[in-house]
Amino acid sequence: MQPITPSKLKRILVVRSDRIGDVILSTPVFSAIKEKYPHCYLAVLVDQSVETLVRGNPFVDEVIAYDKKGKHRSWWRTLWLGIGLRKYHFDLAIHLHPTNRVHILSWLAGIPIRIGYCRKNHYLLTHSIEERKRLGKRHEAEYNFDLLQFIHIPAPHRLKLYVPLHPEDKNELKMLAPDLKDPYVVYHPSASCPSKIWPPERMAELANSLAHECGTFSVIVASGSGVNEANLMEMHLKQSYMNLGGKLSLGMLGWLLKGARLLVSNDSGPVHFASAVGTPVISIFGRNQAGLSPTRWKPLGERSSFVHKNVGCVECLAHDCKLGFKCLQELSVNDVLGEIKKLEIFEQNRK
């Protein structure tokens, strides 16, 4: 691998084409690049569905939307997108998440320096390192900085997440939920895999307990198929609540989280969204698997924590679990409630 000359890095592209939490945990990279190279033009390529998480970021000069499930779904359209990127004359591309398509995109764009991991079609990269994220020894946000060693940027002592919020989304939230009551707690009962989902009826029991003890109003959020868990949780709620499952844009979710006293969520994107807007979080983990552990995915915000119970599994079979997701089933409401009490968020509200 040829050494990289920092003085030649005038136009930089960062690529992160996966999901909500992954993109948010990449935001410290943007500020670090701008701090090291303040005069560079920094563009970020993300999936169109999460574009709003980066649009308006003061460290990013342009957001390029990749519609991999829509207009760029076919290989033909992907090829044209890559060729279209040539007009930017990027000097460097940093792939924070390896996929065959994004590696092809940066190669087609004629970007002379292409940094990434030794995965997928990594032969299209000019500089690569082994991906060690599966070992789960550090946080995902820290792992992102492994690639930046090529351009002489170390990981900062404090990883600060940032997501811009837009006034129009706040107004839409007010129109949708005029009866939102303070103090409120947001609950996210779904996740990307069944092996990450704490039983929704148990999360409802937790919400009932907090409402009874601290007078909190419960707000349920979810999207896509997660609305099923939101509706199931709603069926078991006894105190005042609002079910916003399937009704929020990402921007509206951001404002909702910002105004909350707490987010209780399975290990998923809203955990990191809440951390980015300064809201305390309790994140619930199930699988005993290094690459999916709290060490790698815990909330980074202040006054936040997680619950995780090791039930002795030697090998995690994920959604093929033969034990009925014992790690989640043995996690009690009192376990989570006890962790919430440690944060001392509701001490003045207790009855």
CSV table of C-alpha atoms in Angstrom, one decimal:
chain,number,residue,atom,x,y,z
A,1,MET,CA,0.0,0.0,0.0
A,2,GLN,CA,1.3,3.4,-1.0
A,3,PRO,CA,1.6,6.1,1.7
A,4,ILE,CA,-1.1,8.8,1.6
A,5,THR,CA,0.0,12.4,1.3
A,6,PRO,CA,-2.2,14.5,3.6
A,7,SER,CA,-1.7,17.7,1.7
A,8,LYS,CA,-3.4,16.1,-1.4
A,9,LEU,CA,-6.6,15.4,0.4
A,10,LYS,CA,-8.9,18.2,-0.7
A,11,ARG,CA,-12.1,16.3,-1.4
A,12,ILE,CA,-13.1,13.4,0.8
A,13,LEU,CA,-16.1,11.0,0.6
A,14,VAL,CA,-17.2,9.0,3.7
A,15,VAL,CA,-19.5,6.0,2.9
A,16,ARG,CA,-21.9,4.5,5.4
A,17,SER,CA,-24.8,2.9,3.7
A,18,ASP,CA,-26.4,0.8,6.5
A,19,ARG,CA,-28.9,1.7,9.2
A,20,ILE,CA,-29.9,4.4,11.7
A,21,GLY,CA,-27.6,3.5,14.6
A,22,ASP,CA,-24.6,2.7,12.4
A,23,VAL,CA,-24.9,6.1,10.7
A,24,ILE,CA,-25.2,8.0,14.0
A,25,LEU,CA,-22.3,6.2,15.5
A,26,SER,CA,-20.2,7.3,12.5
A,27,THR,CA,-20.8,11.1,13.2
A,28,PRO,CA,-17.7,11.5,15.3
A,29,VAL,CA,-15.7,10.6,12.2
A,30,PHE,CA,-17.1,13.6,10.3
A,31,SER,CA,-16.0,16.1,13.0
A,32,ALA,CA,-12.6,14.4,13.4
A,33,ILE,CA,-11.9,14.7,9.6
A,34,LYS,CA,-12.9,18.4,9.6
A,35,GLU,CA,-10.7,19.1,12.6
A,36,LYS,CA,-7.7,17.5,10.9
A,37,TYR,CA,-8.5,18.8,7.4
A,38,PRO,CA,-10.5,22.0,8.0
A,39,HIS,CA,-10.3,23.1,4.4
A,40,CYS,CA,-11.4,19.8,2.8
A,41,TYR,CA,-14.7,19.3,1.1
A,42,LEU,CA,-16.4,16.5,3.0
A,43,ALA,CA,-19.3,14.6,1.4
A,44,VAL,CA,-21.1,11.7,3.1
A,45,LEU,CA,-22.9,8.9,1.1
A,46,VAL,CA,-25.8,7.3,3.1
A,47,ASP,CA,-28.9,5.3,2.4
A,48,GLN,CA,-31.7,7.6,1.4
A,49,SER,CA,-33.9,6.5,4.3
A,50,VAL,CA,-31.5,8.0,6.8
A,51,GLU,CA,-30.4,11.1,4.9
A,52,THR,CA,-32.1,13.4,7.4
A,53,LEU,CA,-29.7,12.2,10.1
A,54,VAL,CA,-26.8,13.8,8.3
A,55,ARG,CA,-28.4,16.7,6.5
A,56,GLY,CA,-27.5,19.9,8.3
A,57,ASN,CA,-24.5,18.5,10.1
A,58,PRO,CA,-22.1,21.4,10.3
A,59,PHE,CA,-19.1,19.2,9.6
A,60,VAL,CA,-20.5,17.8,6.3
A,61,ASP,CA,-20.5,19.9,3.1
A,62,GLU,CA,-22.8,17.6,1.1
A,63,VAL,CA,-25.0,14.5,1.7
A,64,ILE,CA,-25.3,12.1,-1.2
A,65,ALA,CA,-28.4,9.8,-1.0
A,66,TYR,CA,-28.0,6.2,-2.1
A,67,ASP,CA,-31.5,4.7,-2.8
A,68,LYS,CA,-30.5,1.1,-2.7
A,69,LYS,CA,-34.1,-0.2,-2.4
A,70,GLY,CA,-35.5,2.2,-5.0
A,71,LYS,CA,-34.0,3.9,-8.0
A,72,HIS,CA,-30.5,2.5,-7.4
A,73,ARG,CA,-31.7,-1.1,-6.8
A,74,SER,CA,-30.6,-2.5,-10.1
A,75,TRP,CA,-27.0,-3.0,-10.9
A,76,TRP,CA,-27.4,-0.8,-14.0
A,77,ARG,CA,-28.5,2.2,-11.9
A,78,THR,CA,-25.8,1.5,-9.4
A,79,LEU,CA,-23.2,1.7,-12.2
A,80,TRP,CA,-24.6,5.0,-13.4
A,81,LEU,CA,-24.5,6.4,-9.8
A,82,GLY,CA,-20.8,5.4,-9.6
A,83,ILE,CA,-20.0,7.1,-12.9
A,84,GLY,CA,-22.0,10.1,-11.8
A,85,LEU,CA,-19.8,10.5,-8.8
A,86,ARG,CA,-16.8,11.3,-11.0
A,87,LYS,CA,-17.9,14.9,-11.3
A,88,TYR,CA,-17.0,15.4,-7.6
A,89,HIS,CA,-13.3,14.6,-8.3
A,90,PHE,CA,-12.9,13.0,-4.8
A,91,ASP,CA,-9.3,12.3,-3.7
A,92,LEU,CA,-10.3,9.8,-1.0
A,93,ALA,CA,-13.1,7.5,-0.1
A,94,ILE,CA,-13.5,5.9,3.3
A,95,HIS,CA,-15.9,2.9,3.5
A,96,LEU,CA,-17.0,2.5,7.1
A,97,HIS,CA,-19.2,-0.4,6.2
A,98,PRO,CA,-18.1,-3.0,3.6
A,99,THR,CA,-20.5,-4.0,0.8
A,100,ASN,CA,-19.8,-5.1,-2.7
A,101,ARG,CA,-21.8,-2.2,-4.2
A,102,VAL,CA,-20.2,0.7,-2.4
A,103,HIS,CA,-16.7,-0.7,-3.2
A,104,ILE,CA,-17.8,-0.8,-6.9
A,105,LEU,CA,-19.2,2.7,-6.6
A,106,SER,CA,-16.0,4.3,-5.4
A,107,TRP,CA,-14.0,2.4,-8.0
A,108,LEU,CA,-16.3,3.5,-10.8
A,109,ALA,CA,-16.1,7.1,-9.5
A,110,GLY,CA,-12.3,7.0,-10.2
A,111,ILE,CA,-11.4,7.9,-6.6
A,112,PRO,CA,-7.7,7.3,-6.4
A,113,ILE,CA,-7.5,6.4,-2.7
A,114,ARG,CA,-10.1,3.9,-1.4
A,115,ILE,CA,-9.9,2.8,2.2
A,116,GLY,CA,-11.9,0.0,3.8
A,117,TYR,CA,-12.0,-3.4,5.4
A,118,CYS,CA,-10.7,-6.7,3.9
A,119,ARG,CA,-14.2,-7.9,3.2
A,120,LYS,CA,-16.5,-8.3,0.3
A,121,ASN,CA,-14.8,-7.3,-3.0
A,122,HIS,CA,-12.0,-5.6,-1.1
A,123,TYR,CA,-9.6,-6.0,-4.1
A,124,LEU,CA,-11.2,-2.8,-5.4
A,125,LEU,CA,-9.7,-0.9,-2.4
A,126,THR,CA,-6.3,0.6,-2.4
A,127,HIS,CA,-5.8,0.5,1.4
A,128,SER,CA,-7.5,-2.0,3.6
A,129,ILE,CA,-7.3,-3.6,7.1
A,130,GLU,CA,-8.8,-6.6,8.7
A,131,GLU,CA,-12.2,-6.0,10.3
A,132,ARG,CA,-12.1,-7.0,14.0
A,133,LYS,CA,-15.6,-5.7,14.9
A,134,ARG,CA,-16.9,-9.2,15.4
A,135,LEU,CA,-14.6,-9.5,18.4
A,136,GLY,CA,-16.6,-6.8,20.2
A,137,LYS,CA,-13.7,-5.6,22.3
A,138,ARG,CA,-14.4,-1.9,21.7
A,139,HIS,CA,-17.3,0.3,20.8
A,140,GLU,CA,-18.5,0.5,17.2
A,141,ALA,CA,-17.8,4.3,17.2
A,142,GLU,CA,-14.2,3.5,18.2
A,143,TYR,CA,-13.8,0.8,15.6
A,144,ASN,CA,-14.7,3.4,12.9
A,145,PHE,CA,-11.5,5.2,13.7
A,146,ASP,CA,-9.3,2.2,12.7
A,147,LEU,CA,-9.7,3.2,9.1
A,148,LEU,CA,-8.7,6.8,9.8
A,149,GLN,CA,-5.2,5.7,10.8
A,150,PHE,CA,-4.3,5.9,7.1
A,151,ILE,CA,-4.9,9.6,7.2
A,152,HIS,CA,-3.3,10.2,10.6
A,153,ILE,CA,-6.5,10.8,12.6
A,154,PRO,CA,-6.6,9.1,16.1
A,155,ALA,CA,-9.8,8.3,18.0
A,156,PRO,CA,-10.8,11.2,20.2
A,157,HIS,CA,-10.8,10.7,24.0
A,158,ARG,CA,-14.6,11.4,24.0
A,159,LEU,CA,-16.9,10.2,21.3
A,160,LYS,CA,-19.6,12.8,20.8
A,161,LEU,CA,-22.5,11.9,18.6
A,162,TYR,CA,-24.4,14.5,16.6
A,163,VAL,CA,-27.7,14.5,14.7
A,164,PRO,CA,-29.2,17.8,13.5
A,165,LEU,CA,-32.9,18.4,14.3
A,166,HIS,CA,-35.0,20.5,11.9
A,167,PRO,CA,-37.8,22.9,13.0
A,168,GLU,CA,-40.3,21.6,10.5
A,169,ASP,CA,-40.2,18.1,12.1
A,170,LYS,CA,-40.9,19.6,15.5
A,171,ASN,CA,-44.0,21.3,14.1
A,172,GLU,CA,-45.2,18.0,12.6
A,173,LEU,CA,-44.7,16.2,15.9
A,174,LYS,CA,-46.8,18.9,17.7
A,175,MET,CA,-49.6,18.4,15.2
A,176,LEU,CA,-49.5,14.7,15.4
A,177,ALA,CA,-49.2,14.5,19.2
A,178,PRO,CA,-50.8,17.6,20.8
A,179,ASP,CA,-51.7,15.6,23.9
A,180,LEU,CA,-48.2,14.6,24.7
A,181,LYS,CA,-47.7,14.9,28.5
A,182,ASP,CA,-44.6,15.7,30.5
A,183,PRO,CA,-42.8,13.9,32.0
A,184,TYR,CA,-42.8,11.2,29.4
A,185,VAL,CA,-40.8,8.1,28.8
A,186,VAL,CA,-40.3,6.6,25.2
A,187,TYR,CA,-40.4,2.9,24.8
A,188,HIS,CA,-39.1,1.1,21.7
A,189,PRO,CA,-40.3,-2.6,22.0
A,190,SER,CA,-39.0,-3.8,18.6
A,191,ALA,CA,-35.6,-4.6,17.0
A,192,SER,CA,-34.1,-6.0,13.8
A,193,CYS,CA,-34.1,-9.6,15.0
A,194,PRO,CA,-36.3,-11.7,17.4
A,195,SER,CA,-33.2,-12.5,19.4
A,196,LYS,CA,-33.0,-8.8,20.4
A,197,ILE,CA,-36.7,-8.3,21.4
A,198,TRP,CA,-37.5,-8.3,25.1
A,199,PRO,CA,-41.2,-9.5,25.4
A,200,PRO,CA,-43.4,-6.4,24.7
A,201,GLU,CA,-45.8,-7.4,27.5
A,202,ARG,CA,-42.9,-7.2,29.9
A,203,MET,CA,-41.9,-3.7,28.6
A,204,ALA,CA,-45.5,-2.7,29.2
A,205,GLU,CA,-45.3,-3.9,32.8
A,206,LEU,CA,-42.2,-1.8,33.2
A,207,ALA,CA,-44.1,1.2,31.8
A,208,ASN,CA,-47.0,0.6,34.2
A,209,SER,CA,-44.6,0.5,37.1
A,210,LEU,CA,-42.8,3.7,36.2
A,211,ALA,CA,-46.1,5.5,35.5
A,212,HIS,CA,-47.5,4.4,38.9
A,213,GLU,CA,-44.3,5.2,40.9
A,214,CYS,CA,-43.2,8.4,39.1
A,215,GLY,CA,-46.3,9.7,37.3
A,216,THR,CA,-44.7,9.3,33.8
A,217,PHE,CA,-46.6,9.3,30.5
A,218,SER,CA,-45.7,6.4,28.2
A,219,VAL,CA,-45.0,6.8,24.5
A,220,ILE,CA,-44.5,3.8,22.3
A,221,VAL,CA,-42.5,4.1,19.1
A,222,ALA,CA,-41.7,1.6,16.3
A,223,SER,CA,-41.5,1.4,12.5
A,224,GLY,CA,-42.0,-1.2,9.8
A,225,SER,CA,-42.8,-4.7,11.2
A,226,GLY,CA,-42.0,-3.4,14.7
A,227,VAL,CA,-45.5,-1.9,14.8
A,228,ASN,CA,-46.6,-5.4,15.7
A,229,GLU,CA,-44.6,-5.3,19.0
A,230,ALA,CA,-45.8,-1.7,19.6
A,231,ASN,CA,-49.4,-2.9,19.3
A,232,LEU,CA,-48.8,-5.9,21.6
A,233,MET,CA,-47.2,-3.6,24.2
A,234,GLU,CA,-50.2,-1.3,24.0
A,235,MET,CA,-52.6,-4.1,24.8
A,236,HIS,CA,-50.9,-4.5,28.2
A,237,LEU,CA,-50.7,-0.9,29.3
A,238,LYS,CA,-52.9,0.2,32.2
A,239,GLN,CA,-51.7,3.9,32.6
A,240,SER,CA,-52.0,6.8,30.3
A,241,TYR,CA,-50.1,6.4,27.1
A,242,MET,CA,-49.7,7.2,23.4
A,243,ASN,CA,-48.9,4.7,20.6
A,244,LEU,CA,-47.0,6.4,17.8
A,245,GLY,CA,-45.8,3.1,16.2
A,246,GLY,CA,-45.5,3.6,12.4
A,247,LYS,CA,-46.5,7.3,12.6
A,248,LEU,CA,-43.2,9.1,12.9
A,249,SER,CA,-40.6,10.3,10.5
A,250,LEU,CA,-37.0,10.1,11.6
A,251,GLY,CA,-37.0,13.9,12.2
A,252,MET,CA,-40.1,13.7,14.4
A,253,LEU,CA,-38.6,10.8,16.3
A,254,GLY,CA,-35.6,13.0,17.0
A,255,TRP,CA,-37.7,15.7,18.6
A,256,LEU,CA,-39.7,13.2,20.6
A,257,LEU,CA,-36.6,11.7,22.0
A,258,LYS,CA,-35.1,15.0,22.8
A,259,GLY,CA,-38.1,16.0,25.0
A,260,ALA,CA,-38.2,12.6,26.8
A,261,ARG,CA,-37.0,12.0,30.3
A,262,LEU,CA,-35.8,8.5,29.3
A,263,LEU,CA,-35.7,6.0,26.4
A,264,VAL,CA,-36.1,2.3,27.2
A,265,SER,CA,-35.3,0.3,24.1
A,266,ASN,CA,-34.1,-3.0,22.8
A,267,ASP,CA,-30.6,-2.8,21.2
A,268,SER,CA,-31.4,-0.8,18.1
A,269,GLY,CA,-31.1,2.5,16.3
A,270,PRO,CA,-33.2,4.7,18.6
A,271,VAL,CA,-30.7,4.0,21.4
A,272,HIS,CA,-28.0,5.9,19.6
A,273,PHE,CA,-30.4,8.6,18.3
A,274,ALA,CA,-31.4,9.3,21.9
A,275,SER,CA,-27.8,9.5,23.0
A,276,ALA,CA,-27.1,12.0,20.2
A,277,VAL,CA,-29.8,14.4,21.3
A,278,GLY,CA,-28.8,14.1,25.0
A,279,THR,CA,-31.6,11.9,26.4
A,280,PRO,CA,-30.8,9.2,29.0
A,281,VAL,CA,-31.1,5.6,27.7
A,282,ILE,CA,-31.6,2.1,29.1
A,283,SER,CA,-30.7,-0.4,26.4
A,284,ILE,CA,-31.8,-4.0,26.7
A,285,PHE,CA,-29.4,-6.7,25.3
A,286,GLY,CA,-30.1,-10.4,24.8
A,287,ARG,CA,-27.6,-12.4,22.8
A,288,ASN,CA,-24.3,-13.5,24.4
A,289,GLN,CA,-22.3,-12.8,21.3
A,290,ALA,CA,-19.1,-10.6,21.3
A,291,GLY,CA,-19.9,-8.7,18.1
A,292,LEU,CA,-23.4,-7.8,19.4
A,293,SER,CA,-22.4,-7.2,23.0
A,294,PRO,CA,-22.9,-4.1,25.1
A,295,THR,CA,-19.2,-3.4,24.8
A,296,ARG,CA,-19.7,-2.7,21.2
A,297,TRP,CA,-23.2,-1.3,21.1
A,298,LYS,CA,-24.0,0.3,24.5
A,299,PRO,CA,-25.4,3.8,24.6
A,300,LEU,CA,-22.8,6.5,24.7
A,301,GLY,CA,-24.9,9.2,26.3
A,302,GLU,CA,-24.5,10.5,29.8
A,303,ARG,CA,-26.7,9.0,32.5
A,304,SER,CA,-27.3,6.0,30.3
A,305,SER,CA,-26.9,2.3,30.9
A,306,PHE,CA,-27.9,-1.2,29.8
A,307,VAL,CA,-29.1,-4.5,31.0
A,308,HIS,CA,-27.7,-7.8,29.9
A,309,LYS,CA,-28.0,-11.3,31.5
A,310,ASN,CA,-25.6,-14.0,30.7
A,311,VAL,CA,-27.4,-17.3,30.9
A,312,GLY,CA,-24.4,-19.5,30.1
A,313,CYS,CA,-24.8,-20.1,26.4
A,314,VAL,CA,-21.6,-21.3,24.8
A,315,GLU,CA,-22.7,-20.5,21.3
A,316,CYS,CA,-25.4,-18.0,20.4
A,317,LEU,CA,-27.7,-19.3,17.6
A,318,ALA,CA,-29.5,-15.9,17.3
A,319,HIS,CA,-32.9,-16.2,15.7
A,320,ASP,CA,-32.5,-20.0,15.6
A,321,CYS,CA,-32.2,-20.2,19.4
A,322,LYS,CA,-33.3,-23.6,20.8
A,323,LEU,CA,-33.9,-22.2,24.3
A,324,GLY,CA,-36.7,-19.8,23.5
A,325,PHE,CA,-34.4,-16.7,23.9
A,326,LYS,CA,-33.7,-17.6,27.5
A,327,CYS,CA,-31.3,-14.6,27.8
A,328,LEU,CA,-34.3,-12.3,27.3
A,329,GLN,CA,-36.9,-14.4,29.1
A,330,GLU,CA,-34.9,-14.3,32.3
A,331,LEU,CA,-34.5,-10.6,32.2
A,332,SER,CA,-37.1,-9.4,34.7
A,333,VAL,CA,-38.9,-6.1,35.0
A,334,ASN,CA,-37.2,-5.5,38.3
A,335,ASP,CA,-33.8,-5.9,36.6
A,336,VAL,CA,-34.6,-3.1,34.2
A,337,LEU,CA,-36.3,-1.0,36.9
A,338,GLY,CA,-33.3,-1.3,39.2
A,339,GLU,CA,-31.0,0.0,36.5
A,340,ILE,CA,-33.3,2.9,35.8
A,341,LYS,CA,-33.3,3.8,39.5
A,342,LYS,CA,-29.5,4.0,39.5
A,343,LEU,CA,-29.7,6.8,37.0
A,344,GLU,CA,-31.7,8.9,39.6
A,345,ILE,CA,-33.8,10.5,36.8
A,346,PHE,CA,-37.1,10.4,38.5
A,347,GLU,CA,-36.2,10.9,42.2
A,348,GLN,CA,-38.2,14.1,42.5
A,349,ASN,CA,-41.2,12.4,40.8
A,350,ARG,CA,-41.5,9.4,43.0
A,351,LYS,CA,-44.8,9.1,44.9
